[in-house]
Short mmCIF file of C-alpha atoms in Angstrom, two decimals:
data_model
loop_
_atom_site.label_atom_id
_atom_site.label_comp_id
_atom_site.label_asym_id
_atom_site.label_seq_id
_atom_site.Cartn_x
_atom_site.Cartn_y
_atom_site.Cartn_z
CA UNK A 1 3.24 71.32 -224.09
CA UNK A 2 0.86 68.53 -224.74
CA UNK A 3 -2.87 69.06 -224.75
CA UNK A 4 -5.12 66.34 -223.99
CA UNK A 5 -9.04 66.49 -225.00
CA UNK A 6 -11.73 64.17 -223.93
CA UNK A 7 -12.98 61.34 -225.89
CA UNK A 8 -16.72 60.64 -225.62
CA UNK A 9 -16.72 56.62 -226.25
CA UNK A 10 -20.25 55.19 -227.34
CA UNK A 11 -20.80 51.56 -226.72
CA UNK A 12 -22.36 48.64 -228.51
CA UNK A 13 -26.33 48.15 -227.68
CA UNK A 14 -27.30 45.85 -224.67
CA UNK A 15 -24.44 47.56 -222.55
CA UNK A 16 -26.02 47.45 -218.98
CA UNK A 17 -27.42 50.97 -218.08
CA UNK A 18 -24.62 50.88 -215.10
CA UNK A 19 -21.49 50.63 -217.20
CA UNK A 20 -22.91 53.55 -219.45
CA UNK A 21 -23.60 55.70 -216.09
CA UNK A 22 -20.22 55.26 -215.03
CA UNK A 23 -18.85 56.09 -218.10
CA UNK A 24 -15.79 53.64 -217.30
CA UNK A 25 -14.41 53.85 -221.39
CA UNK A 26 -14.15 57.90 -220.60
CA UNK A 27 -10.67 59.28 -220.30
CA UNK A 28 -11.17 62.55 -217.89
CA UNK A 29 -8.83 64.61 -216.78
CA UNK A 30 -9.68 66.64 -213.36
CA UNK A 31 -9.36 70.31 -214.67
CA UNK A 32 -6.89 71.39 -211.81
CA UNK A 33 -3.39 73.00 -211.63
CA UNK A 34 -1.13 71.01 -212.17
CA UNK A 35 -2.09 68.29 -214.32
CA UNK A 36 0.78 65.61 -213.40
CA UNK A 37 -0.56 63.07 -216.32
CA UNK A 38 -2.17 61.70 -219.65
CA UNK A 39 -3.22 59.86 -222.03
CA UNK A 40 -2.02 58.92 -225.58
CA UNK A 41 -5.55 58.15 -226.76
CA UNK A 42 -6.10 62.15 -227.82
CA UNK A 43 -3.44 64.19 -227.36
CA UNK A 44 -1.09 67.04 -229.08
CA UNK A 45 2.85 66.49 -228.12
CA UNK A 46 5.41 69.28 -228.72
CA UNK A 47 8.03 66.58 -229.82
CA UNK A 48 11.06 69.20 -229.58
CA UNK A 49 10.24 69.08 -225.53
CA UNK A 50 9.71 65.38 -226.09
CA UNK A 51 13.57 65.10 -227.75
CA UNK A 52 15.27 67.71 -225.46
CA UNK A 53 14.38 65.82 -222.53
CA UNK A 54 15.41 62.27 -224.10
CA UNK A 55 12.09 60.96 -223.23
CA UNK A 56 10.01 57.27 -224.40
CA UNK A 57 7.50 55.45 -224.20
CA UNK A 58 8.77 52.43 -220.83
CA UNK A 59 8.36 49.12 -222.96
CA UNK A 60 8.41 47.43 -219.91
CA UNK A 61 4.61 48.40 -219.80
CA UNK A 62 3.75 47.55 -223.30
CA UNK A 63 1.70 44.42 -221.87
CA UNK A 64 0.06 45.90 -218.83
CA UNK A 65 -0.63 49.26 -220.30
CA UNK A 66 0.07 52.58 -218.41
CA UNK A 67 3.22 53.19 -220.56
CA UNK A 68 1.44 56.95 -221.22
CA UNK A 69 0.79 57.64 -218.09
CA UNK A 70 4.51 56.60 -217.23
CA UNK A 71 5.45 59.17 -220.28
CA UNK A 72 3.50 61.98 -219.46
CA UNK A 73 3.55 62.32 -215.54
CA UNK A 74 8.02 62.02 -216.85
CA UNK A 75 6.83 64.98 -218.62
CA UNK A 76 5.30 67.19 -216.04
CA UNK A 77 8.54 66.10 -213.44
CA UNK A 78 11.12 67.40 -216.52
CA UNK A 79 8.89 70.63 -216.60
CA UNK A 80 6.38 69.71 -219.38
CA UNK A 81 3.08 71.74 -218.90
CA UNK A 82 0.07 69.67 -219.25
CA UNK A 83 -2.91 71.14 -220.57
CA UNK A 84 -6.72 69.97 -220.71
CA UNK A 85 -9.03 71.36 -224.40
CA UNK A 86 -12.64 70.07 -222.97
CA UNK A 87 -14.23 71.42 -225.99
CA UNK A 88 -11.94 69.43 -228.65
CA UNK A 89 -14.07 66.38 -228.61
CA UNK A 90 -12.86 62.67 -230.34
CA UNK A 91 -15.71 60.15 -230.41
CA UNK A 92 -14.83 56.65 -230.40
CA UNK A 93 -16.28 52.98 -230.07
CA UNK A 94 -16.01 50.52 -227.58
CA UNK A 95 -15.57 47.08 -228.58
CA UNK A 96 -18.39 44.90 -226.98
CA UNK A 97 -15.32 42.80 -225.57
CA UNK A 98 -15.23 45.97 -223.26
CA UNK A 99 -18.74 46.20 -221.95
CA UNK A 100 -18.64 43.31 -219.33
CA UNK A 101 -18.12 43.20 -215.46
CA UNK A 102 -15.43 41.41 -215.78
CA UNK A 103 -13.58 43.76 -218.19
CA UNK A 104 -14.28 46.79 -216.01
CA UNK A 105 -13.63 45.06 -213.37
CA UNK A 106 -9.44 44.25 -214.61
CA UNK A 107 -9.22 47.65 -215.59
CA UNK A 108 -10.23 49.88 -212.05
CA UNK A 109 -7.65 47.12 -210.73
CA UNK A 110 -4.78 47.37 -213.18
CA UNK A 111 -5.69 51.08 -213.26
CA UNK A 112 -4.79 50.95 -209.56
CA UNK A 113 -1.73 49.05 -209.90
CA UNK A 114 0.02 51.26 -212.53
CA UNK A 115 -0.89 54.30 -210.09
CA UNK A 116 1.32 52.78 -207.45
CA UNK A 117 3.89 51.62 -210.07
CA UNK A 118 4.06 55.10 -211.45
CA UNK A 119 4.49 56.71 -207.81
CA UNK A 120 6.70 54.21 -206.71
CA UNK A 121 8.98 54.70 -209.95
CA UNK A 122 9.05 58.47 -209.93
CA UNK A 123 7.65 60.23 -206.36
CA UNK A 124 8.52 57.57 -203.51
CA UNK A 125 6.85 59.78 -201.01
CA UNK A 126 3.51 60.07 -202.76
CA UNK A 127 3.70 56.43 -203.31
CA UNK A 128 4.13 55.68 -199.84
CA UNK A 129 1.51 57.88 -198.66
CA UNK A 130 -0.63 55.84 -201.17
CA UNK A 131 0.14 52.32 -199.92
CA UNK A 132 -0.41 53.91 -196.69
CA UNK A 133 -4.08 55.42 -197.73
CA UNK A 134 -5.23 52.72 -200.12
CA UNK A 135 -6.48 49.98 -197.13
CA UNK A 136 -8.77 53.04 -195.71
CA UNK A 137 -10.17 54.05 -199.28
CA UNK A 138 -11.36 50.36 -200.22
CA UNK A 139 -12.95 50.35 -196.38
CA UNK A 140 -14.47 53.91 -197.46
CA UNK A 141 -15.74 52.89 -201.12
CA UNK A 142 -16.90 49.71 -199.52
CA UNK A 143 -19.03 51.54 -196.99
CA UNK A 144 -20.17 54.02 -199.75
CA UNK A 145 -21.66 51.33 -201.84
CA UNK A 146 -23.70 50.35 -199.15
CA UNK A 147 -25.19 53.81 -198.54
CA UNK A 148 -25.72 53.90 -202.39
CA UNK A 149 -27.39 50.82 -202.98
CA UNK A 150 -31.04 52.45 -204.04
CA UNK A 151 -28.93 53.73 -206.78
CA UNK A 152 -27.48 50.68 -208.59
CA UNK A 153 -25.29 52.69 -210.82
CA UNK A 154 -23.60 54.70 -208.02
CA UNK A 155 -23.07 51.70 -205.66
CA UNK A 156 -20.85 49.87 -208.74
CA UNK A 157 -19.13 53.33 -208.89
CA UNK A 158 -18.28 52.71 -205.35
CA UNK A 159 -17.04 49.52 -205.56
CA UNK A 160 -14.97 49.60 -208.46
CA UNK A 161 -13.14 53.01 -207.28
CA UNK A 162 -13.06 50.45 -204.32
CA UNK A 163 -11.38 48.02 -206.92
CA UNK A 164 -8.89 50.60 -208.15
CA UNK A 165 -7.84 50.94 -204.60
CA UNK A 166 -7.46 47.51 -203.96
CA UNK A 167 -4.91 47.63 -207.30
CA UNK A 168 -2.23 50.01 -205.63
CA UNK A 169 -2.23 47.41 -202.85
CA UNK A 170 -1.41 44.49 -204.42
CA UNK A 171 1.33 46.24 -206.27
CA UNK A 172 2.39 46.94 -202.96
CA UNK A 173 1.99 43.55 -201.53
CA UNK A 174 4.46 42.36 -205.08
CA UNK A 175 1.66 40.79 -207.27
CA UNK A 176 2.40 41.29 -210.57
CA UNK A 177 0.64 44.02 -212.92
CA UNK A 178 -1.88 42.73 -214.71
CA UNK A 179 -1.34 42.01 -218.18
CA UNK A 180 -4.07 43.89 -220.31
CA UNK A 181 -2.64 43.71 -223.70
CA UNK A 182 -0.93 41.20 -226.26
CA UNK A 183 -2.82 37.59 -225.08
CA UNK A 184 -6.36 37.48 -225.86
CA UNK A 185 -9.26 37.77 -223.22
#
């Protein structure tokens, strides 16, 4: 059974106020039954469940990322329990490569798009449900951001949750992942 704590990222000065309110360098996990993923950034693996059930890591995801979520929501469908310690803390630093627009930007997208790849590869009904859904939500996060414009902060929330949205539909419209890791920025 893994377990999965929270890492509290702090960021370079000059970050703009609206990427720290976000908190887009935060891995969260909603505290609800089941938890159907992870991530490998802070995490405890029982590696006899990990050998028992023959699973790794997909390489095919080594240059777009997502290869842990890929691992862990495997897990939970072999029977793996996944299990959230909020008060086991890691603090970590964000590179100032990684307080930008655009960088927050690629990731709510490519975030998106390994959702849909990871439905589509193991739950075909949720991920059709989600190709179905995602045209509404970007509509819906659109429209938010609007309404939340006196508050700067919560109308980029909006529109990048609008961003990750519009990721699981261009995975399924065919574009390719986007590739996060192994070229330089």
């Amino acid at each position: 059974m893994p377990f999965s704590v929270p890492a509290r990222r702090s960021t370079a000065a000059g970050t703009p106020d609206w990427i720290k309110q976000g908190d887009y360098h935060s891995n969260r996990i909603t505290e609800t039954e089941p938890i159907t993923t992870g991530y490998t950034s802070n995490v405890l693996i029982d590696m006899a469940f990990v050998r028992r059930h023959g699973l790794r890591f997909a390489p095919d995801l080594g240059r777009t990322g997502g290869e842990d979520t890929m691992f862990f929501h495997a897990m939970y469908h072999k029977g793996g329990i996944l299990k959230y310690a909020s008060c086991a803390v890691v603090y970590e630093k964000v590179v100032s490569s990684r307080v930008n627009r655009a960088w927050v930007l690629r990731r709510r997208y490519r975030a998106g798009q390994i959702r849909a790849l990871v439905s589509y590869r193991c739950d075909p009904v949720e991920y059709a449900r989600l190709s179905l859904t995602a045209p509404f939500k970007v509509v819906v996060c659109v429209i938010m951001s609007g309404f939340m414009i006196p508050s700067r902060a919560r109308a980029i929330w909006w529109l990048m949750r609008g961003v990750f949205h519009w990721g699981t539909i261009s995975y399924a419209l065919g574009i390719r992942v986007h590739e996060e890791y192994g070229k330089s920025t």
